[in-house]
JSON list of C-alpha atoms in Angstrom, two decimals:
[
{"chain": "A", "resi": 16, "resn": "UNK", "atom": "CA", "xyz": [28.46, 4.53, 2.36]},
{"chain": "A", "resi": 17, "resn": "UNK", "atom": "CA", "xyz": [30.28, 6.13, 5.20]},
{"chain": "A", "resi": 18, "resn": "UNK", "atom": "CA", "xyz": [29.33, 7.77, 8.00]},
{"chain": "A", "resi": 19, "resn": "UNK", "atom": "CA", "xyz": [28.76, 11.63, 7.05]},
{"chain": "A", "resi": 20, "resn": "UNK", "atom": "CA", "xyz": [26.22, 10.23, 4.34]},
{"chain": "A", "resi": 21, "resn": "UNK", "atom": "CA", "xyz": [24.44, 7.91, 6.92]},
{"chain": "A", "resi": 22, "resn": "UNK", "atom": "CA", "xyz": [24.54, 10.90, 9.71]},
{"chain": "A", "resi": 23, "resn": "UNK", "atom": "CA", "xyz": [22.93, 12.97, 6.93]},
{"chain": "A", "resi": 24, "resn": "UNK", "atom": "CA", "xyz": [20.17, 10.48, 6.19]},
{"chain": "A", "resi": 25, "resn": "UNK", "atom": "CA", "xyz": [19.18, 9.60, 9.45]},
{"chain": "A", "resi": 26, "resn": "UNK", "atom": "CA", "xyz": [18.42, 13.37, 10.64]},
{"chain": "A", "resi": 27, "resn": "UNK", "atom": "CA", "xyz": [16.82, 13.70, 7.14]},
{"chain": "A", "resi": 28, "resn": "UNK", "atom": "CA", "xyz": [14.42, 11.00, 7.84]},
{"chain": "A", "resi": 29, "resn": "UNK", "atom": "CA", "xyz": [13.60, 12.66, 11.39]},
{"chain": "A", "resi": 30, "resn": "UNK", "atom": "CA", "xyz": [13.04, 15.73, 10.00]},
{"chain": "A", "resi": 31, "resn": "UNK", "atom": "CA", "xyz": [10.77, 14.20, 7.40]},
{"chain": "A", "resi": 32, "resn": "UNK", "atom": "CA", "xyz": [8.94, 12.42, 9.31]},
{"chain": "A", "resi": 33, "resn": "UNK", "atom": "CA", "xyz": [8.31, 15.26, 12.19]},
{"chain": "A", "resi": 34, "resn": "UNK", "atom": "CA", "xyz": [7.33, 17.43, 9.48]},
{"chain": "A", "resi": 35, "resn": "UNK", "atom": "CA", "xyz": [4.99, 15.27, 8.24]},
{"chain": "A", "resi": 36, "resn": "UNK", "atom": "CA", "xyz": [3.53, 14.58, 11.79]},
{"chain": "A", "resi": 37, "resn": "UNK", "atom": "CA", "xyz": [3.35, 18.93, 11.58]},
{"chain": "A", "resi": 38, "resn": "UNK", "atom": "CA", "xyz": [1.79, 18.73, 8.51]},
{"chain": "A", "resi": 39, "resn": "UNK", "atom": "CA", "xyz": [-1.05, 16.82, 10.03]},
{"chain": "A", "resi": 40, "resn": "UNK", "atom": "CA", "xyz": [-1.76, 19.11, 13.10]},
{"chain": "A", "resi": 41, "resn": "UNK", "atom": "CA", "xyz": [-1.31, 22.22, 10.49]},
{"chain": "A", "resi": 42, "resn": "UNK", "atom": "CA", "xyz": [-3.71, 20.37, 8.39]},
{"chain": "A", "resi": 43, "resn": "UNK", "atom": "CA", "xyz": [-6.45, 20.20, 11.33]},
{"chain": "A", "resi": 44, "resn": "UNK", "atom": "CA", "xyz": [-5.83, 23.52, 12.37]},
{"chain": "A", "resi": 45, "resn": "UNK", "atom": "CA", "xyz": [-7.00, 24.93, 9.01]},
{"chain": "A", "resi": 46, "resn": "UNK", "atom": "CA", "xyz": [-10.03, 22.74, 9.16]},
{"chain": "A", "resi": 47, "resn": "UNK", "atom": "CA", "xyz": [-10.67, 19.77, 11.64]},
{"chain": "A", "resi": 48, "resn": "UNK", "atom": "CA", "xyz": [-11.77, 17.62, 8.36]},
{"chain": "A", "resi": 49, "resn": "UNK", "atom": "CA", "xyz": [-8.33, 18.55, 5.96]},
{"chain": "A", "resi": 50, "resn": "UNK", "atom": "CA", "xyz": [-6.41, 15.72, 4.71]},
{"chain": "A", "resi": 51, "resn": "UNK", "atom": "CA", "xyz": [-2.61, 16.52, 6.03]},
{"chain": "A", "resi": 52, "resn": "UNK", "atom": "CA", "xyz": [-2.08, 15.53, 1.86]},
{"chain": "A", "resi": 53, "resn": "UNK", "atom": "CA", "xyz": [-4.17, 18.86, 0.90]},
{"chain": "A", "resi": 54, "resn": "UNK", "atom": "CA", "xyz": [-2.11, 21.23, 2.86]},
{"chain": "A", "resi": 55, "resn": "UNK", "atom": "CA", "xyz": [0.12, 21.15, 0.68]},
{"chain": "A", "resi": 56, "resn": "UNK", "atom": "CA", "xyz": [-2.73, 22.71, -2.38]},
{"chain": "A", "resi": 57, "resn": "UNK", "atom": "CA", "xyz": [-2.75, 25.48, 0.52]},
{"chain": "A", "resi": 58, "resn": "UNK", "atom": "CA", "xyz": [0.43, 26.09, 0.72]},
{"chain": "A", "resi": 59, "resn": "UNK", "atom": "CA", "xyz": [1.31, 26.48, -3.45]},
{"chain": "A", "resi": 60, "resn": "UNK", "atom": "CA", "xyz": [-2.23, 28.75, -3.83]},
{"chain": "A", "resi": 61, "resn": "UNK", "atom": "CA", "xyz": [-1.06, 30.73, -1.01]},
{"chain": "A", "resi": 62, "resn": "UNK", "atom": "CA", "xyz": [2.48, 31.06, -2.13]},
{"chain": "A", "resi": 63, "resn": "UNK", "atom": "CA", "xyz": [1.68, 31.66, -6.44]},
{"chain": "A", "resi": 64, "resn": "UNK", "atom": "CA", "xyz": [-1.85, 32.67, -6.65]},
{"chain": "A", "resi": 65, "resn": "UNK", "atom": "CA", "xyz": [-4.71, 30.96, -8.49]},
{"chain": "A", "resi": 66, "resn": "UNK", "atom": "CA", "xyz": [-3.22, 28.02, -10.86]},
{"chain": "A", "resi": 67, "resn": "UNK", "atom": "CA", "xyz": [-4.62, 25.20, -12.87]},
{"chain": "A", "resi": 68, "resn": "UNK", "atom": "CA", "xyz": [-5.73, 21.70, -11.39]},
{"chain": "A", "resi": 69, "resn": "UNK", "atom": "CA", "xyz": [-3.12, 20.30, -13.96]},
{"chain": "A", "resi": 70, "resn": "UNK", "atom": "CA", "xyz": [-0.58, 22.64, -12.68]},
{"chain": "A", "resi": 71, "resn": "UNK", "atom": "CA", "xyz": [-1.28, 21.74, -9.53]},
{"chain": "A", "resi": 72, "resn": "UNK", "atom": "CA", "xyz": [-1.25, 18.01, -10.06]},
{"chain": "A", "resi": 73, "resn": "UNK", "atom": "CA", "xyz": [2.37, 18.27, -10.90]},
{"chain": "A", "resi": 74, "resn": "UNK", "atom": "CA", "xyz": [3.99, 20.38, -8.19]},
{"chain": "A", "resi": 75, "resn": "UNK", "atom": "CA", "xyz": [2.60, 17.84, -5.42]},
{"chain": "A", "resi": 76, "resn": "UNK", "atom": "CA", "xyz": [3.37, 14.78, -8.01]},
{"chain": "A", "resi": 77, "resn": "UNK", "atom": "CA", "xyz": [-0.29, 13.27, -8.24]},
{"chain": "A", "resi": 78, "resn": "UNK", "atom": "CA", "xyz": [-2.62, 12.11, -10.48]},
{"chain": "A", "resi": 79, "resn": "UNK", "atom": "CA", "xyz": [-5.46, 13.50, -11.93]},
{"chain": "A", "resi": 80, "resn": "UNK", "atom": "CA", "xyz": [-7.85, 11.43, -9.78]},
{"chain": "A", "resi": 81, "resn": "UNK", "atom": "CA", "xyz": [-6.11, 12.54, -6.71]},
{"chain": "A", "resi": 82, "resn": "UNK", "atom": "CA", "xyz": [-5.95, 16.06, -7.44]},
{"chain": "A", "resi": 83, "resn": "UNK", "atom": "CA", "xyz": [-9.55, 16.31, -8.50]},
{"chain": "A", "resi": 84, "resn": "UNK", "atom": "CA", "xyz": [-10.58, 13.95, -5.05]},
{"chain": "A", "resi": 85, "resn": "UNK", "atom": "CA", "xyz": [-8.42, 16.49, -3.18]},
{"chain": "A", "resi": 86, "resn": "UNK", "atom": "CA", "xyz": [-9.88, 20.32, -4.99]},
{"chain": "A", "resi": 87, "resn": "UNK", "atom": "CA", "xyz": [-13.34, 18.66, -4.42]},
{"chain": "A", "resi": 88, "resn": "UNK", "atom": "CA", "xyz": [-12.67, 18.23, -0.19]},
{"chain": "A", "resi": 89, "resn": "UNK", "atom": "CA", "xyz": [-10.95, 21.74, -0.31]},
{"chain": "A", "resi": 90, "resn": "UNK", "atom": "CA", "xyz": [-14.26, 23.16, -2.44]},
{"chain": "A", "resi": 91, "resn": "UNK", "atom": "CA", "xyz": [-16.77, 21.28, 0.25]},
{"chain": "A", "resi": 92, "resn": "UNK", "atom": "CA", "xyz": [-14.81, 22.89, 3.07]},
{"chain": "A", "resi": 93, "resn": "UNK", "atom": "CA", "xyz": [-14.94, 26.05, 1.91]},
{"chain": "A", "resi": 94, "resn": "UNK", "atom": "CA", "xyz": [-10.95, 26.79, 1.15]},
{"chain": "A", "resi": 95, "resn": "UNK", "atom": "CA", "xyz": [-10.96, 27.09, -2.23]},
{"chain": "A", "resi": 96, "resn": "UNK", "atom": "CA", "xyz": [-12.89, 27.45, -5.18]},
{"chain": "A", "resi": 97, "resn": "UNK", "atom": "CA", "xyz": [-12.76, 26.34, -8.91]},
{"chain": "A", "resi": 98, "resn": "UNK", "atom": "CA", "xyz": [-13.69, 27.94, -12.30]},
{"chain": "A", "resi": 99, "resn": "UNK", "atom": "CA", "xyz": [-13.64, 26.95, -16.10]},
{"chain": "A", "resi": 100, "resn": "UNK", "atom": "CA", "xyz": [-10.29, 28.72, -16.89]},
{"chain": "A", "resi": 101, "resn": "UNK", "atom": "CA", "xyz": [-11.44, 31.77, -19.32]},
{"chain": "A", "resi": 102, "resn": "UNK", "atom": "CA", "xyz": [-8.66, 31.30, -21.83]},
{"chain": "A", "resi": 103, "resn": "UNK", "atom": "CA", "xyz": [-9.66, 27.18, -21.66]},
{"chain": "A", "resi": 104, "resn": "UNK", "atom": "CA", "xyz": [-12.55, 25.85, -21.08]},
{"chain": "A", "resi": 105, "resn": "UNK", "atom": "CA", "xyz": [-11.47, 22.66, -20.56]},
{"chain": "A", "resi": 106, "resn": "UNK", "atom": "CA", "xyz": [-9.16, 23.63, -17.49]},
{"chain": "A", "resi": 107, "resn": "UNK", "atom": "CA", "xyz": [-10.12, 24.39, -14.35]},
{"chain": "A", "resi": 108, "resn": "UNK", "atom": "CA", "xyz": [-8.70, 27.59, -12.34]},
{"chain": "A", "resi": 109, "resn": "UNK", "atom": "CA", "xyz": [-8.03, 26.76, -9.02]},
{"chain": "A", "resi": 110, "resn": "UNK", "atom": "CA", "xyz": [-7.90, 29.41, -5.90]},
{"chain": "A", "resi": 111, "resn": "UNK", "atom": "CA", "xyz": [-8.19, 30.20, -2.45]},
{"chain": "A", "resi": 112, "resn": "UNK", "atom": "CA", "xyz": [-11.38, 31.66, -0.57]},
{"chain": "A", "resi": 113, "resn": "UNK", "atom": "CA", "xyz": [-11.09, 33.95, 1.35]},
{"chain": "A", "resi": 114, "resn": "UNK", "atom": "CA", "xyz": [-11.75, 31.71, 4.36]},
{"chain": "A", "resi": 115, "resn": "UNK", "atom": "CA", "xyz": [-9.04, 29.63, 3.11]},
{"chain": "A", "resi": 116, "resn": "UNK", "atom": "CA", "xyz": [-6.29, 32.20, 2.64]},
{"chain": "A", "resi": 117, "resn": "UNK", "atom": "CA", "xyz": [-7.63, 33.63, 6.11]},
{"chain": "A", "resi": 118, "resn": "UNK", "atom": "CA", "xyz": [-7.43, 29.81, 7.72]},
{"chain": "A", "resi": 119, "resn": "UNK", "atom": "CA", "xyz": [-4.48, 29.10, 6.25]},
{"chain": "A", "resi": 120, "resn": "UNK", "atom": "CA", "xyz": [-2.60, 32.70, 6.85]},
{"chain": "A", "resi": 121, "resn": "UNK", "atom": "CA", "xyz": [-3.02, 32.10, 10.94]},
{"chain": "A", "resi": 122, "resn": "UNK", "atom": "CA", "xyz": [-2.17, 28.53, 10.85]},
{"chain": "A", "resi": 123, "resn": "UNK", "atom": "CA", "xyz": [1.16, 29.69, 8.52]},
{"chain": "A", "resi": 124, "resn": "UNK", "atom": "CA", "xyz": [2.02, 32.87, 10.69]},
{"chain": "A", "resi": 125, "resn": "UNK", "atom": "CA", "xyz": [1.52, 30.38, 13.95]},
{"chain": "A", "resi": 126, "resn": "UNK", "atom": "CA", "xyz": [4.16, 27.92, 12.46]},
{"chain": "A", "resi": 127, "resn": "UNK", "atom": "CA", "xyz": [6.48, 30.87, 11.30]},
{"chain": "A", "resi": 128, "resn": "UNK", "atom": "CA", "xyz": [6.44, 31.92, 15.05]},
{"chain": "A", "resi": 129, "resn": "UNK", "atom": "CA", "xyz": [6.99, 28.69, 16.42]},
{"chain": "A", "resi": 130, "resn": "UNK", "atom": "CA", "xyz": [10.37, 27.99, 14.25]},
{"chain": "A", "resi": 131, "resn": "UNK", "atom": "CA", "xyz": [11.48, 31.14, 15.28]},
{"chain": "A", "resi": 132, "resn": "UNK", "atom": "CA", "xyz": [11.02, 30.62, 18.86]},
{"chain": "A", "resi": 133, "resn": "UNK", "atom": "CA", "xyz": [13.10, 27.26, 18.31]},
{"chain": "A", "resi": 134, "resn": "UNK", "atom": "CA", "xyz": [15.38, 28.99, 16.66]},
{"chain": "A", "resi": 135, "resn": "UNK", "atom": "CA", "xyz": [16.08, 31.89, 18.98]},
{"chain": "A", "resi": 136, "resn": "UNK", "atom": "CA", "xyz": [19.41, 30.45, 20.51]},
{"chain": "A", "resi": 137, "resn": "UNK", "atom": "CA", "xyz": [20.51, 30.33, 16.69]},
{"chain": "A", "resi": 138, "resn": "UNK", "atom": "CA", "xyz": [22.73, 32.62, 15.03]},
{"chain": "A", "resi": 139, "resn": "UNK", "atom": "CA", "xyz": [21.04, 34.35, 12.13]},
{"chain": "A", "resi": 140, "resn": "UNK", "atom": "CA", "xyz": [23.91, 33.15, 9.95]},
{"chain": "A", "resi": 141, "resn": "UNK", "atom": "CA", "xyz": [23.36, 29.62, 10.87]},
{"chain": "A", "resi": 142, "resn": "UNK", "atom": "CA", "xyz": [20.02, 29.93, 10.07]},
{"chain": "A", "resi": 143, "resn": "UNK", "atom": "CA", "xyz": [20.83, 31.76, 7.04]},
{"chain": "A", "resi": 144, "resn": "UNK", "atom": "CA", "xyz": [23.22, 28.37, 5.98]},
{"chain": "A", "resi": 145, "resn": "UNK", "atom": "CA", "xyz": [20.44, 26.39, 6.71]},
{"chain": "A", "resi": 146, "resn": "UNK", "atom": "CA", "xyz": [18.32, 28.06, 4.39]},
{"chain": "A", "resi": 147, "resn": "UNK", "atom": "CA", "xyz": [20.80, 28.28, 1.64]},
{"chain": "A", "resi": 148, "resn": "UNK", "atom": "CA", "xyz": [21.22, 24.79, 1.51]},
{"chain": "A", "resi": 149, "resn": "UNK", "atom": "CA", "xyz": [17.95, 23.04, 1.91]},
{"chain": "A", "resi": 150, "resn": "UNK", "atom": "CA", "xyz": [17.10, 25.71, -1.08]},
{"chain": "A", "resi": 151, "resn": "UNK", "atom": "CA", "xyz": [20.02, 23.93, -3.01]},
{"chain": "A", "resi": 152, "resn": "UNK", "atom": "CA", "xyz": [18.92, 20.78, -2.08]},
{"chain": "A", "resi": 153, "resn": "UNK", "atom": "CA", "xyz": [14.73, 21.20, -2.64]},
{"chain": "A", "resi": 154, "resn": "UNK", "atom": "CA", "xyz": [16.01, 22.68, -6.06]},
{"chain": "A", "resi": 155, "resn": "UNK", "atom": "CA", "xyz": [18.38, 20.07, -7.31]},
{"chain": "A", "resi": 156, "resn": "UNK", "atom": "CA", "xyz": [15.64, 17.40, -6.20]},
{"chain": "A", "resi": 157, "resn": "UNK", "atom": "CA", "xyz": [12.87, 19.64, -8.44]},
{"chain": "A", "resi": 158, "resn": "UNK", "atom": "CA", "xyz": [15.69, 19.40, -11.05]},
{"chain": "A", "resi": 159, "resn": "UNK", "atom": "CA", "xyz": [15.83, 15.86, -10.78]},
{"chain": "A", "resi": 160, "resn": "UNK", "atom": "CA", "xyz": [11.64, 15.19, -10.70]},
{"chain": "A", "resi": 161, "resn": "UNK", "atom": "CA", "xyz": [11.46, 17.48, -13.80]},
{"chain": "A", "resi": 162, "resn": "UNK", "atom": "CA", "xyz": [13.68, 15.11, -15.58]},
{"chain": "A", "resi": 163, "resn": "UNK", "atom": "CA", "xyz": [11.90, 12.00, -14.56]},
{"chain": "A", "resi": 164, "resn": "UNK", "atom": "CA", "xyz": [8.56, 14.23, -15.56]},
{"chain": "A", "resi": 165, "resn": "UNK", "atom": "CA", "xyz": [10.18, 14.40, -19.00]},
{"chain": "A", "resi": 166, "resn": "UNK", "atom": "CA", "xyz": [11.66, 10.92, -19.86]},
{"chain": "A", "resi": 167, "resn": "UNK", "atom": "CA", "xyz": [7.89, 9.48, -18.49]},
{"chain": "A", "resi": 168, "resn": "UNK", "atom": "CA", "xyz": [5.98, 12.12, -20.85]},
{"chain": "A", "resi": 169, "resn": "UNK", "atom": "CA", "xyz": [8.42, 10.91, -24.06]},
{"chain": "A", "resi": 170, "resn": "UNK", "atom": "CA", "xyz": [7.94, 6.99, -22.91]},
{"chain": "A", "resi": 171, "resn": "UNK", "atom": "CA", "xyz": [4.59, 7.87, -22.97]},
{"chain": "A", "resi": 172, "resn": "UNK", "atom": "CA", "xyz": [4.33, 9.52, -26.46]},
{"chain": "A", "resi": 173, "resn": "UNK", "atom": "CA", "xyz": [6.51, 6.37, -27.67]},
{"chain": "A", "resi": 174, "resn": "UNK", "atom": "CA", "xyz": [3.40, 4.33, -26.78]},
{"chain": "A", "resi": 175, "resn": "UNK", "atom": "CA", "xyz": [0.81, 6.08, -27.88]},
{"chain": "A", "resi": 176, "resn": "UNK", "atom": "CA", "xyz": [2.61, 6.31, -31.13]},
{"chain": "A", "resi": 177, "resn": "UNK", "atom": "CA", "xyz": [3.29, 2.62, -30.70]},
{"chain": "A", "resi": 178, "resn": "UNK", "atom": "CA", "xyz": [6.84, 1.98, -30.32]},
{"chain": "A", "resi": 179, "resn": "UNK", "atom": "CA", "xyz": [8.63, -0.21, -28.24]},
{"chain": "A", "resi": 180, "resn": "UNK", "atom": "CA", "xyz": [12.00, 0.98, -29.16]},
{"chain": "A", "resi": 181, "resn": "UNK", "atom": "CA", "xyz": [14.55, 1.78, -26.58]},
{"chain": "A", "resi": 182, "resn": "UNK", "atom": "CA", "xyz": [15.75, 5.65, -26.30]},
{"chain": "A", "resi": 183, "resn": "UNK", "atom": "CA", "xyz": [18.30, 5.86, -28.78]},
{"chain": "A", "resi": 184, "resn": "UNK", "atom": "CA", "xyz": [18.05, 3.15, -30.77]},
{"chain": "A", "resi": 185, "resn": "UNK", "atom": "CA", "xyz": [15.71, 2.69, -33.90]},
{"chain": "A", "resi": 186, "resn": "UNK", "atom": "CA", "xyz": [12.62, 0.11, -34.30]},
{"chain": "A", "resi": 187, "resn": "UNK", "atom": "CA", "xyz": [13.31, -3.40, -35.97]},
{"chain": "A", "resi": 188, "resn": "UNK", "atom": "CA", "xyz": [11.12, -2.86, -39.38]},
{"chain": "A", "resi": 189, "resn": "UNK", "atom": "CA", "xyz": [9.02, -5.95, -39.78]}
]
């Protein structure tokens, strides 16, 4: 690996991890009692409206346990609030209260103004670059996860239908 890949991952994993550390304080700042892990439910309700638990479940990349552990804190906290979706009654529609789009609106707006204060000595096309390419990178990684989504739904069907045959190649009849 040489050195431009191992510059790039190092100030990738600082970036990560101070953003997770400012995921945390954002979290607490909505809500002294939010998991840092739910802020992220905030942030996809906020951004595309009401969606399904389901939905929901795959954007962050969780379970079904986790998301329902995670809409049930939210729900006790007042930020959001399910219903039986009226085109399935098995789903559940998932959105934010007004208290939670109001919470999460200041916390959001107080962040915006803090990157842009850190970014004042910045020249708006450097920021613009910046922008452009983490969007290229968040996409081709979304890209990648949807694939992986994919192969581990048709592994799945395999086994449910009972094969143990590799991809490609056909089952040994016995």
């Amino acid at each position: 690996m040489d050195d431009l890949f191992l510059s790039l991952e190092r100030e990738l994993a600082v970036f990560l991890r101070r953003a997770r550390a400012s995921s945390g304080e954002m979290a607490r700042e909505v809500h002294p009692d939010l998991e840092p892990s739910a802020y992220g439910l905030l942030v996809r309700l906020a951004d595309v409206g009401e969606q399904r638990a389901t939905e929901l479940a795959c954007y962050v990349g969780v379970g079904k346990a986790t998301i329902s552990r995670q809409l049930r804190a939210l729900d006790d906290l007042g930020l959001v609030a399910r219903e039986k979706d009226p085109a399935d009654g098995r789903a559940v529609l998932v959105r934010l209260t007004d208290e939670g789009l109001a919470r999460f609106t200041r916390v959001r707006n107080a962040r915006r103004d803090r990157y842009a204060r850190r970014l004042a000595s910045w020249d708006r096309g450097e920021i613009g670059e910046l922008a452009r390419l983490l969007h290229r990178l968040n996409e081709e990684q979304e890209q990648e996860q949807e694939q992986e989504r994919e192969l581990h739904e048709e592994r799945a069907a395999d086994e449910a239908r009972g094969s143990t045959a590799e991809p490609g190649r056909e089952a040994a009849d016995g």
